[in-house]
Coordinates of C-alpha atoms in Angstrom, one line a residue:
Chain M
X1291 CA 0.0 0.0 0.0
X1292 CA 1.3 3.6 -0.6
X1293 CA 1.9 5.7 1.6
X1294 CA 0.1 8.7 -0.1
X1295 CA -2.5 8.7 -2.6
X1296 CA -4.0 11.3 -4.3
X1297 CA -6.8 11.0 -6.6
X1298 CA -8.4 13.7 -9.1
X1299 CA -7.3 16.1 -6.4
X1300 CA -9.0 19.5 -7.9
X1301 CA -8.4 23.2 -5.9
X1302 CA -10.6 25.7 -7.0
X1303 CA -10.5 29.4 -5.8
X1304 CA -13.7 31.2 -7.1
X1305 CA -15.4 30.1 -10.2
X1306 CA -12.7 31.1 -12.4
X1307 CA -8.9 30.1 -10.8
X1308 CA -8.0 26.5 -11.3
X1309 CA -5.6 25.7 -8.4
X1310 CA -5.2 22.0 -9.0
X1311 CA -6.5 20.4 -11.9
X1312 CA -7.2 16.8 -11.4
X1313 CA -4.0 15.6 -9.5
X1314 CA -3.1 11.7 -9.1
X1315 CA -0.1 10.1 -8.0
X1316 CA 0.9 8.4 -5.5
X1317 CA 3.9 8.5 -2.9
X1318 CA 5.4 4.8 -1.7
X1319 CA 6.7 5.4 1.9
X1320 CA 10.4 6.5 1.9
X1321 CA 11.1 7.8 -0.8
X1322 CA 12.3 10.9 -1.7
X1323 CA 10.6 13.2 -4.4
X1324 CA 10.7 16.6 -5.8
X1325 CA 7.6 18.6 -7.4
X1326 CA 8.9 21.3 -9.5
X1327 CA 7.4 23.9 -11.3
X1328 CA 6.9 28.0 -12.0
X1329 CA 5.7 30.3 -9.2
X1330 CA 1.6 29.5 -9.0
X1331 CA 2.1 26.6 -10.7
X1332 CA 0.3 25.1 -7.3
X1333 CA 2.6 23.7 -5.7
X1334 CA 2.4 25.0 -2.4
X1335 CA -1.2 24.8 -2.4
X1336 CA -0.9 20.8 -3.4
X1337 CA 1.7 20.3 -0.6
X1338 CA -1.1 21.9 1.8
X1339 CA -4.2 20.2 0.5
X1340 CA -2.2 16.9 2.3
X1341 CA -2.3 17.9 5.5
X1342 CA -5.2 20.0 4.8
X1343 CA -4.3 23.6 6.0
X1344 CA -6.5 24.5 2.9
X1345 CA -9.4 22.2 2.0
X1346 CA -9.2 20.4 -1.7
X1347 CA -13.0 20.9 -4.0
X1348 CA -13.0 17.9 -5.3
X1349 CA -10.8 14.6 -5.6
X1350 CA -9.6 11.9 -2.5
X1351 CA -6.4 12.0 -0.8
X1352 CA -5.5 8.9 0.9
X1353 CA -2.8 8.9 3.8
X1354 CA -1.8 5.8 5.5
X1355 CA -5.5 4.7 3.6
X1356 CA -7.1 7.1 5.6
X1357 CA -8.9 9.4 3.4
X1358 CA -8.1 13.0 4.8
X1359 CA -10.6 15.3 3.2
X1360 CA -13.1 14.4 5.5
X1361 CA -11.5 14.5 8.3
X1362 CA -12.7 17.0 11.1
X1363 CA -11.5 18.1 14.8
X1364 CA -9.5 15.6 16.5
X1365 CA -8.9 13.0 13.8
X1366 CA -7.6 16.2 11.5
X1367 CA -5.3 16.9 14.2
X1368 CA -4.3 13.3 14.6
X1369 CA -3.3 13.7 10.9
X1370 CA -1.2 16.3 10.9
X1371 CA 0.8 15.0 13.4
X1372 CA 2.1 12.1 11.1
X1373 CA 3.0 14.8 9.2
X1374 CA 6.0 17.4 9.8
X1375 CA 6.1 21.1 7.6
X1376 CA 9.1 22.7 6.6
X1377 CA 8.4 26.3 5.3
X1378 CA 10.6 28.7 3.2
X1379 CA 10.4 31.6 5.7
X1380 CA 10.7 28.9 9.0
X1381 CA 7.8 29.8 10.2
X1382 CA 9.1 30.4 13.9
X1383 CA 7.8 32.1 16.7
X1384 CA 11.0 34.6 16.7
X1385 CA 10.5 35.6 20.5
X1386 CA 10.6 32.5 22.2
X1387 CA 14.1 30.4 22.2
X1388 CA 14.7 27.7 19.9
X1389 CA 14.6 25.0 22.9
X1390 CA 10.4 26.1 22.5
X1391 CA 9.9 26.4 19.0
X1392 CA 11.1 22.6 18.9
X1393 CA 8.7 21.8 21.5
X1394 CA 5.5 22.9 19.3
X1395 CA 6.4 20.3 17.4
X1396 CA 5.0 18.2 20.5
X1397 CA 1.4 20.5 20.3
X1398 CA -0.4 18.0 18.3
X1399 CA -0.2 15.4 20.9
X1400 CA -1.5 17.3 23.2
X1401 CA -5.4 18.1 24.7
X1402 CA -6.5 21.8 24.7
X1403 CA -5.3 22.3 28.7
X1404 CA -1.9 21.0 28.5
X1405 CA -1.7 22.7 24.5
X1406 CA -2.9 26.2 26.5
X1407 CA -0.6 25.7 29.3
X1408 CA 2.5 24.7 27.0
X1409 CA 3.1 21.3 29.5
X1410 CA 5.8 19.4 27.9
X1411 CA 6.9 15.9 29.6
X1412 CA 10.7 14.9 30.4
X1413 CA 10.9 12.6 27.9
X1414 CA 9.8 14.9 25.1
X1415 CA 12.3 17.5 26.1
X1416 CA 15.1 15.0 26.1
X1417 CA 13.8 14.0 22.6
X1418 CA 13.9 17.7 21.6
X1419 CA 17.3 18.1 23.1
X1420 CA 18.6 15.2 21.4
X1421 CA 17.3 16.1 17.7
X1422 CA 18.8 19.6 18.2
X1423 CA 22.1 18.0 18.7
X1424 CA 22.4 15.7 15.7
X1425 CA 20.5 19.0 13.6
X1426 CA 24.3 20.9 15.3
X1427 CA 22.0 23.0 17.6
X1428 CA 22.9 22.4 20.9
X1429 CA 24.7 25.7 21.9
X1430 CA 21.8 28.0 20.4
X1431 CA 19.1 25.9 22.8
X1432 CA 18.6 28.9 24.8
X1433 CA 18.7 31.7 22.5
X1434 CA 16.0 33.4 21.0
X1435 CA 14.8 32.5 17.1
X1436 CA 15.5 36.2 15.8
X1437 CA 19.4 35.5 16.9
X1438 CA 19.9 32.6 14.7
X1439 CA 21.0 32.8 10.9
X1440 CA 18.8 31.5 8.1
X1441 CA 20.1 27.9 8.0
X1442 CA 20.0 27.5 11.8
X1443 CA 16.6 28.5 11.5
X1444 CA 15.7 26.4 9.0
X1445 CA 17.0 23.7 11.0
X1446 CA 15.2 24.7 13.7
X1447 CA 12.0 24.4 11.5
X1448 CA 13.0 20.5 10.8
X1449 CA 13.8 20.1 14.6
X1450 CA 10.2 21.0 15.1
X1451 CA 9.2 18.8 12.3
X1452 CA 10.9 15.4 13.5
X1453 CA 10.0 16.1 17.3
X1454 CA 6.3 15.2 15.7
X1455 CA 8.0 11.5 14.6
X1456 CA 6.1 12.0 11.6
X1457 CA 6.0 9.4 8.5
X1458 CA 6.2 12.2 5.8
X1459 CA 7.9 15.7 5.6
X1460 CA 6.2 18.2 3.7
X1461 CA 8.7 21.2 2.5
X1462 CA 7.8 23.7 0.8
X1463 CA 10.5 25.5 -1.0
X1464 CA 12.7 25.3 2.0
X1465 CA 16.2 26.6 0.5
X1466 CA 14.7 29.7 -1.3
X1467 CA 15.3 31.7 1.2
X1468 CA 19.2 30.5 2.1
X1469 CA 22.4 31.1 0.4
X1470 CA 24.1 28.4 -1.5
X1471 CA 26.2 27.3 1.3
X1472 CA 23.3 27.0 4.1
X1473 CA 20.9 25.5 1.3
X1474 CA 23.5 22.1 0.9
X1475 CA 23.6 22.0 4.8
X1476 CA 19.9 21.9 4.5
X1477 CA 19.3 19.5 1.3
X1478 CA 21.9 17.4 2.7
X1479 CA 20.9 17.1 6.1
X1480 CA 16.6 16.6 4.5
X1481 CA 18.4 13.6 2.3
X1482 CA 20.0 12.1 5.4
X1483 CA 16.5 12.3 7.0
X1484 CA 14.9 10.4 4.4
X1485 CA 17.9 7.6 4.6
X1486 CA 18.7 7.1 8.0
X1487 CA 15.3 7.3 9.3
X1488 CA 13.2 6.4 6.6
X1489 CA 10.8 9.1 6.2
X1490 CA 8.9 9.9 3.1
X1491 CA 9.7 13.6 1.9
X1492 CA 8.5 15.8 0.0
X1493 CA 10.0 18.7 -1.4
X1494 CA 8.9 21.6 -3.3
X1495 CA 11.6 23.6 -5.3
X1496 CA 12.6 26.2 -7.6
X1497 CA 15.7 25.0 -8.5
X1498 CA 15.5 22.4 -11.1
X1499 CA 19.4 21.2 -11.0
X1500 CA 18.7 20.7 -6.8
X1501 CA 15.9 18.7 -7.7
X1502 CA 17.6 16.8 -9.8
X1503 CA 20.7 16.3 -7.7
X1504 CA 18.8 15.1 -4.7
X1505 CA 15.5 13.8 -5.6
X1506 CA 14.6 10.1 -6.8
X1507 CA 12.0 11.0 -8.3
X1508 CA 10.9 14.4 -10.0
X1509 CA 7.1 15.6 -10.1
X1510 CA 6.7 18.7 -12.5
X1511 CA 3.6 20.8 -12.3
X1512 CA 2.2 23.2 -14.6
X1513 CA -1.1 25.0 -13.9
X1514 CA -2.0 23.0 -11.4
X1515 CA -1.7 19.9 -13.7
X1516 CA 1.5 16.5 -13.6
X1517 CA 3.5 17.3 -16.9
X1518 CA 5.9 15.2 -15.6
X1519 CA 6.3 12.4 -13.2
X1520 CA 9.5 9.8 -13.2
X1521 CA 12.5 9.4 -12.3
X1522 CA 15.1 12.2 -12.3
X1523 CA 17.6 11.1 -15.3
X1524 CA 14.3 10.7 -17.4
X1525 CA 13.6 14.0 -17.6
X1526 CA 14.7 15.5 -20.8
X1527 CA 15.4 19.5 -21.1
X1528 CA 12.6 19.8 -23.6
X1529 CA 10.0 18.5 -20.9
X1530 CA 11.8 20.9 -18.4
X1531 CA 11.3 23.9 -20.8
X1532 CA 7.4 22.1 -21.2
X1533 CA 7.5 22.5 -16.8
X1534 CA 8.2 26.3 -17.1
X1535 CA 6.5 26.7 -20.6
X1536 CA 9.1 28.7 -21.7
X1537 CA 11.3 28.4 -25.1
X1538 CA 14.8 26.7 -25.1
X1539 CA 17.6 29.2 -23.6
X1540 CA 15.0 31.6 -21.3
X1541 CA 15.7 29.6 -18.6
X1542 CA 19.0 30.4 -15.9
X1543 CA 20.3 26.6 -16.2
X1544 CA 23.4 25.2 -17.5
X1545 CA 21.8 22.0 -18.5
X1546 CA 24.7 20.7 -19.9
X1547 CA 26.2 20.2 -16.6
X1548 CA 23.4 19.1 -15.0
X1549 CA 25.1 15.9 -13.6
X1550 CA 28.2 17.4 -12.8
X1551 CA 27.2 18.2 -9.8
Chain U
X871 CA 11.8 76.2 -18.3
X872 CA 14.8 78.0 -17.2
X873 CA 16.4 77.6 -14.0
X874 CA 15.6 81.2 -13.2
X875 CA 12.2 80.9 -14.0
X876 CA 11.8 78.3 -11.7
X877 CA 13.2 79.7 -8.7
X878 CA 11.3 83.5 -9.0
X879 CA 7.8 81.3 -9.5
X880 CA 9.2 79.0 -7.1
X881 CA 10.1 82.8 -4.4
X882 CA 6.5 83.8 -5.6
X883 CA 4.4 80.8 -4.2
X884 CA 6.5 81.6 -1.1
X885 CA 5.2 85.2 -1.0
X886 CA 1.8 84.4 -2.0
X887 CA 1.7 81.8 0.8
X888 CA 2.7 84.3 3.4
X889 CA 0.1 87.0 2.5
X890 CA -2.3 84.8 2.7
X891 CA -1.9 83.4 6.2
X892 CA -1.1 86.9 7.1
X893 CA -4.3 88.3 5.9
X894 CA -6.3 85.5 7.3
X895 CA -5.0 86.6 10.6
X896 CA -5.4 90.1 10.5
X897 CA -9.2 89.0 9.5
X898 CA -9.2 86.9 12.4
X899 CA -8.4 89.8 14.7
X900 CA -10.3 92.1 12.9
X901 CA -13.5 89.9 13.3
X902 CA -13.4 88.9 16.8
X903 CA -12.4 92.5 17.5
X904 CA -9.2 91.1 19.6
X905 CA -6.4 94.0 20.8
X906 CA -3.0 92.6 20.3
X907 CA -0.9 94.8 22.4
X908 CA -3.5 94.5 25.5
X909 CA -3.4 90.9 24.8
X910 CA 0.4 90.6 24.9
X911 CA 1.2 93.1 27.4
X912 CA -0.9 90.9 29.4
X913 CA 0.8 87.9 29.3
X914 CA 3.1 88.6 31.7
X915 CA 0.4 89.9 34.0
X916 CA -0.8 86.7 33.9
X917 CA 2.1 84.8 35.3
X918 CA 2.1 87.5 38.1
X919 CA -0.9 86.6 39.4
X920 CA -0.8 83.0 38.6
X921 CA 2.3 83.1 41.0
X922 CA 0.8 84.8 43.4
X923 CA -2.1 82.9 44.1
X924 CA -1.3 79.1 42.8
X925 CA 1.9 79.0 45.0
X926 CA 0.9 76.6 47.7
X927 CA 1.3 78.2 50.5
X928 CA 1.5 76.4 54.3
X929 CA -2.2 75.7 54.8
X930 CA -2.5 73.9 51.4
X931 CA 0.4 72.0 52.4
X932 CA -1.4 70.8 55.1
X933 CA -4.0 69.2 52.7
X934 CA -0.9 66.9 51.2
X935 CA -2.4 63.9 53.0
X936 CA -6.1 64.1 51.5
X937 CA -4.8 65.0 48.2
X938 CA -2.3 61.9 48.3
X939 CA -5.0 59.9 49.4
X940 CA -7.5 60.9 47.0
X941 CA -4.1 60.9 44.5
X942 CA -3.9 57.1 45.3
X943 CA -7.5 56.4 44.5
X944 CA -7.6 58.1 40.8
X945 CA -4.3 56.2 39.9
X946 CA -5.7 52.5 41.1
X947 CA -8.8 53.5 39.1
X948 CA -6.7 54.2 36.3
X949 CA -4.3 51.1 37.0
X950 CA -7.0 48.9 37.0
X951 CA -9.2 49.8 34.2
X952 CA -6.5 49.8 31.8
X953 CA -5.3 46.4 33.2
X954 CA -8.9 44.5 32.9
X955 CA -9.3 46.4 29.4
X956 CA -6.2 45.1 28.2
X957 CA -6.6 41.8 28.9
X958 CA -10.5 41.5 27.3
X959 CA -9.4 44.1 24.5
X960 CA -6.7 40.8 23.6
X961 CA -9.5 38.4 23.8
X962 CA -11.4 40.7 21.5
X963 CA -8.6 42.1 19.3
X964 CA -8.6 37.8 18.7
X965 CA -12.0 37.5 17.4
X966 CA -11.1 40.8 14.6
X967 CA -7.6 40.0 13.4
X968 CA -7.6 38.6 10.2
X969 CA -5.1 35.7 11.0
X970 CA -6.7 34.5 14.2
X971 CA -10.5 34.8 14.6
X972 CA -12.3 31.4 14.8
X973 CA -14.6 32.3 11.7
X974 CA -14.8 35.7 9.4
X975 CA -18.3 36.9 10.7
X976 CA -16.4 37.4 14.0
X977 CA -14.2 40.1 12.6
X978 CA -16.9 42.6 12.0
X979 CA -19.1 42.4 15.2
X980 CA -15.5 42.9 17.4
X981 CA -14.2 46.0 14.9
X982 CA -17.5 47.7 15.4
X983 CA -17.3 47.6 19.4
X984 CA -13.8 48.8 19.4
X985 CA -14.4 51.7 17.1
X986 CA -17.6 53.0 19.1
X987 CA -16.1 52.7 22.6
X988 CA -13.2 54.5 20.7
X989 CA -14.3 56.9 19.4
X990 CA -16.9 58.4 22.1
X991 CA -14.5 60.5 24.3
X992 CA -14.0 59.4 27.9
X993 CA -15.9 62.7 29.0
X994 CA -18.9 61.9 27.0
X995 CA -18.9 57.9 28.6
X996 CA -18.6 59.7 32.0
X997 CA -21.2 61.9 31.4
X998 CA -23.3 58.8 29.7
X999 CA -22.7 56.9 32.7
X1000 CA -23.7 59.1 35.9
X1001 CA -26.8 58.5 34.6
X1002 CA -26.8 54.6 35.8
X1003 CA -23.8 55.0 39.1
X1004 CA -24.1 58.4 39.5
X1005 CA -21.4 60.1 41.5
X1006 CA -19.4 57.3 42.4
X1007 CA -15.5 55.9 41.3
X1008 CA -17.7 53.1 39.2
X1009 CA -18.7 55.8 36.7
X1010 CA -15.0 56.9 36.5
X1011 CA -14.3 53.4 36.2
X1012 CA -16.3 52.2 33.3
X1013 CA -15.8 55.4 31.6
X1014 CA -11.5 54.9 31.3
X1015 CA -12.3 51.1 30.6
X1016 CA -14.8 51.9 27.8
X1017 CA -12.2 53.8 26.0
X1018 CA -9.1 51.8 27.1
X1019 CA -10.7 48.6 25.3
X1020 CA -11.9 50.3 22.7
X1021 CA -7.8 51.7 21.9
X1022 CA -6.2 48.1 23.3
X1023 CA -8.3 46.4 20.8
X1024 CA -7.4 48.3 17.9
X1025 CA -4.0 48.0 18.4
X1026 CA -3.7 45.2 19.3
X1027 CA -5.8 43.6 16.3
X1028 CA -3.3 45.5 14.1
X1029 CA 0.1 43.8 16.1
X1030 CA -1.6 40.2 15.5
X1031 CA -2.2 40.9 12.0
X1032 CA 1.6 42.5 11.6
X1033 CA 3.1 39.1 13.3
X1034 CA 1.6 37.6 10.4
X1035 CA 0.0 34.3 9.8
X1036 CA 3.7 32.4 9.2
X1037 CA 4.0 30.8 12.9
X1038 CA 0.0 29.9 12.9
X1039 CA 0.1 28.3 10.1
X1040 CA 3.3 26.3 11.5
X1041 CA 1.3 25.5 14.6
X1042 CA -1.4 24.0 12.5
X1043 CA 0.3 22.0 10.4
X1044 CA 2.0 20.4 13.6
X1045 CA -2.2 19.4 14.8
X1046 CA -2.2 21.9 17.6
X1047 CA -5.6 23.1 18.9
X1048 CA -6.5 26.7 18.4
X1049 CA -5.9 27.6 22.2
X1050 CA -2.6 25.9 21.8
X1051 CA -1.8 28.2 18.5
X1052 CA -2.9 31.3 20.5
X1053 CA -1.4 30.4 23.8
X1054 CA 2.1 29.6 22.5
X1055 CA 2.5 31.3 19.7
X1056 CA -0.1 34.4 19.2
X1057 CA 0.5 35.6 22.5
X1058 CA 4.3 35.6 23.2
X1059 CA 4.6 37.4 19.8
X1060 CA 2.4 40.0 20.8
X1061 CA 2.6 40.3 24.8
X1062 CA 5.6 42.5 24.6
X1063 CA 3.4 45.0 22.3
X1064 CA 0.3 44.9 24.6
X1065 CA 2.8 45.8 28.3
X1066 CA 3.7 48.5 26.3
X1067 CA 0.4 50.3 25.6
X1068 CA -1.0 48.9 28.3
X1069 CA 2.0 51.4 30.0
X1070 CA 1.0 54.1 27.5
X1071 CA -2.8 53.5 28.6
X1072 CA -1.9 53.6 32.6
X1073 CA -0.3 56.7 31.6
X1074 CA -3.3 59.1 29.4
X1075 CA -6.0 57.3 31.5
X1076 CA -3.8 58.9 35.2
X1077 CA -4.4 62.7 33.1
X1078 CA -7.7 61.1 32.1
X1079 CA -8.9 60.1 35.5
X1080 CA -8.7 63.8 36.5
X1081 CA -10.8 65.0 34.1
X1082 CA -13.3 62.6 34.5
X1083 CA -13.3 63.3 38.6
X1084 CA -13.6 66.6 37.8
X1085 CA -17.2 65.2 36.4
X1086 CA -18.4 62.4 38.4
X1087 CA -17.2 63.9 41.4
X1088 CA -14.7 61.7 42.6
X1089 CA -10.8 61.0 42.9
X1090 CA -7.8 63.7 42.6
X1091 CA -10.2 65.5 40.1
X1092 CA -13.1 66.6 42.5
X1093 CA -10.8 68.0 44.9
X1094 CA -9.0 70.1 42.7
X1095 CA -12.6 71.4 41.4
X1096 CA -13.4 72.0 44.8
X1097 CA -10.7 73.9 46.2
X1098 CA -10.7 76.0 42.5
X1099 CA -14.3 76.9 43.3
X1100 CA -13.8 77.7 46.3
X1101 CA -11.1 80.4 45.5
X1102 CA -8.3 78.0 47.0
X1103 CA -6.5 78.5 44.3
X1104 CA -2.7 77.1 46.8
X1105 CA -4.2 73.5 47.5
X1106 CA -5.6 73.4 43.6
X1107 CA -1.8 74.2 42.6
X1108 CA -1.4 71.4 44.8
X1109 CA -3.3 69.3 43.2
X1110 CA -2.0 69.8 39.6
X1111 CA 1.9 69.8 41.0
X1112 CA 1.3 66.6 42.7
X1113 CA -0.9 65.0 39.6
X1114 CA 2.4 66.0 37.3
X1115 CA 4.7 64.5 39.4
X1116 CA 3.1 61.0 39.4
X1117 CA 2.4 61.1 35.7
X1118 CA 6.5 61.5 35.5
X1119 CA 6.9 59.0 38.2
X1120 CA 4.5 57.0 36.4
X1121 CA 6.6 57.7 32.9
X1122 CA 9.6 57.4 34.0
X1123 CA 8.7 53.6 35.5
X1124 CA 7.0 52.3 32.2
X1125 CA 10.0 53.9 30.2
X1126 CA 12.2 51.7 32.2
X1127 CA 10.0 48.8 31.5
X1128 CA 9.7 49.1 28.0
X1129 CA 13.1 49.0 27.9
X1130 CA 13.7 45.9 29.2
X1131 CA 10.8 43.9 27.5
X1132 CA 11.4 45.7 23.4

């Protein structure tokens, strides 16, 4: 069984805009796979129609064979705990230290009084403690989010993501914001993620040859629709140009070294 | 154009400007038939006999007690309708900002009480409200909190919208409950903002508080109308000098504060 199926999934806003048109593929658990695409192609709204922070119109989603656009209250919660967001601007509360943005993470576990109250147990401090390490983090436990560079903050924004053990990671262009440098650290460290501990990911990017360095499997999107879905040496420059719907040589990539690296 | 030309038309507006407001003046003295040498010349006058007559002298000192006392009640009154306002002006700056109200048709309802307690002037709510306490501090009361909740939760629905919907939407994605989102992430990002016109509050509604005694016949305010009416004009000196100084007291403490928690 998949881990994640999506079926027909159709996003209207209006009568007129056609978010997602008819999605459907499916996502086996572990693997690794990029969805690229133009700015509004829909990708950010497909990665959120998954753990619903916007509701699809039409069309099944199936995580875990639970179908999700149904879900409601408690079970919706329950969901999106299986599932931990990365976001391109982090996403942080940037008063509170870093030791606490970890520990939202931990939210979706708990009822409204100890969510209110912020009551975290031993063991899941430990836990955060201990991700924050491997993630190089330790020393900055303390300080507050607004001290931290982009890439510690980003990794920050993964700490809180794996404190929810989720199955999946849903990122949605995480290294747009970072210099080249900070953007490996993160890539690398989201790969090592997906290898060592086995969960699925998810990534939404811009960059066509970081998709195709990293990913195993490319998903390219056009106006809301799959123009391309397969592996990432399948995908030939032409249907890259068909992805961005743009003529040969208006694109910024030196596709002839596009293995190089 | 030439750069000549630009500069005389440019001298011209200038001197056009300048007649104008001159001859708008003149009008206005001309109209309300107003002597400008008496007027000035008695200025200083003025001052003479404010010096004379507002200088406490020995027996107005020997009010200081009462009027501390009295002092003490206005700025508790103050302190503690600005407190209780700030807290329910958060709860209802929630329900009106854009990134944190439960459902849109909650946005409206709590707008539209925060711009009519806003916008009726705290004399007009004390006035409103002797008619159901009459003379009593619960008039004064309601009127500053009317107003303070009405200014907290404008504010404050503007700082919830500014800290954006980025960390909410984090918080959501992770399955937290809406209390949970507001609790830990809503709040801390906005608390520091709220102590700080909560300060500024404590502050206006202390000047406030005296004006509003003044009306309802209470506080630092109805003793300074009394000893003015009754031509005791030291002890209503009194009053004023002691009023500024715990406004700067007062100032000086939330300065301090804001320092530490910006």
């Amino acid at each position: 069984m998949s881990l994640l199926e999506l079926h027909s999934v159709t996003k209207r806003y209006g009568a007129e805009t056609l978010a997602l048109n008819s999605i459907t593929f499916s996502v086996q658990s572990g693997e690794f796979v990029a969805i690229i695409g133009p700015s509004g192609a829909g990708k950010s709204t497909l990665l959120r129609c998954i753990n619903r922070l916007i509701d699809v119109s039409e069309g099944d989603i199936l995580f875990n064979g639970v179908s999700v656009p149904k879900l409601r209250g408690k079970e919706l919660r329950h969901h999106r705990t299986q599932i931990g967001m990365i976001f391109q601007h982090y996403n942080l509360v940037n008063r509170l230290s870093v030791l606490e943005n970890v520990l939202h993470g931990r939210l979706g576990y708990k009822n409204t009084f100890q969510g209110i109250l912020g009551l975290y147990s031993q063991e899941e401090k430990r836990e955060a403690v201990r991700i924050l390490e491997t993630l190089g983090l330790y020393e900055q436990m303390y300080k507050r989010c607004d001290q931290l560079s982009g890439g510690q903050k980003q990794r920050v924004g993964i700490a809180r993501a794996l404190v929810q053990q989720p199955k999946m990671l849903l990122c949605d262009e995480p290294i747009a914001s970072l210099d080249p440098s900070s953007a490996k650290v993160i890539m690398d460290t989201l790969r090592e993620i997906n290898r060592t501990m086995g969960i699925t990911v998810l990534v939404n990017l811009h960059q066509v040859d970081v998709a195709l360095h990293y990913a195993e499997r490319i998903i390219g999107i056009n106006r809301g629709q799959v123009i391309y879905d397969g592996p990432p040496h399948a995908l030939s420059n032409a249907q890259i140009y068909q992805i961005y719907g743009s003529e040969a040589g208006e694109l910024i990539l030196d596709l002839k070294e596009r293995y190089a690296a | 154009m030439q750069p000549d030309t630009f500069f005389r038309r440019r001298r011209l507006q200038s001197l056009l400007f300048f007649v104008v407001i001159l001859s708008v003046t003149y009008g206005s003295i001309v109209l309300t038939q107003f002597d400008v040498v008496r007027g000035l010349l008695a200025v200083p006058q003025a001052f003479a006999w404010a010096v004379v007559n507002f200088i406490p002298y020995e027996r107005a000192w020997s009010r200081l007690p009462n009027i501390l006392s009295k002092l003490q009640e206005t700025v508790l009154v103050a302190i503690a309708s600005s407190t209780i306002a700030a807290v329910l002006g958060l709860g209802l700056a929630l329900f009106g900002a854009n990134t944190t109200r439960p459902h849109p048709w909650f946005s409206l309802p709590a707008r539209a009480i925060a711009s009519v307690f806003r916008n009726i002037d705290v004399s007009v709510w004390a006035l409103i409200l002797l008619f159901s306490f009459g003379q009593s501090g619960f008039t004064g009361f309601f009127a500053l909190f009317f107003v303070t909740l009405g200014f907290i939760t404008r504010v404050m629905i503007e700082t919830i919208d500014e800290v954006g919907v980025e960390p909410i939407e984090a918080l959501r994605a992770t399955g937290a409950s809406y209390g949970a989102i507001i609790s830990q992430s809503v709040i801390p990002s906005c608390l520091p903002q709220l102590i700080s016109w909560l300060l500024y509050m404590i502050e206006t509604n202390i000047r406030s508080a005296t004006l509003v005694g003044i009306l309802t016949g209470t506080g630092i305010g109805f003793l300074f109308d009394l000893y003015f009416k009754n031509f005791n004009y030291g002890s209503a000196s009194l009053v004023v000098l002691v009023t500024v100084a715990a406004v700067l007291l007062i100032e000086t403490v939330s300065n301090a504060i804001r320092r530490i928690i910006l």
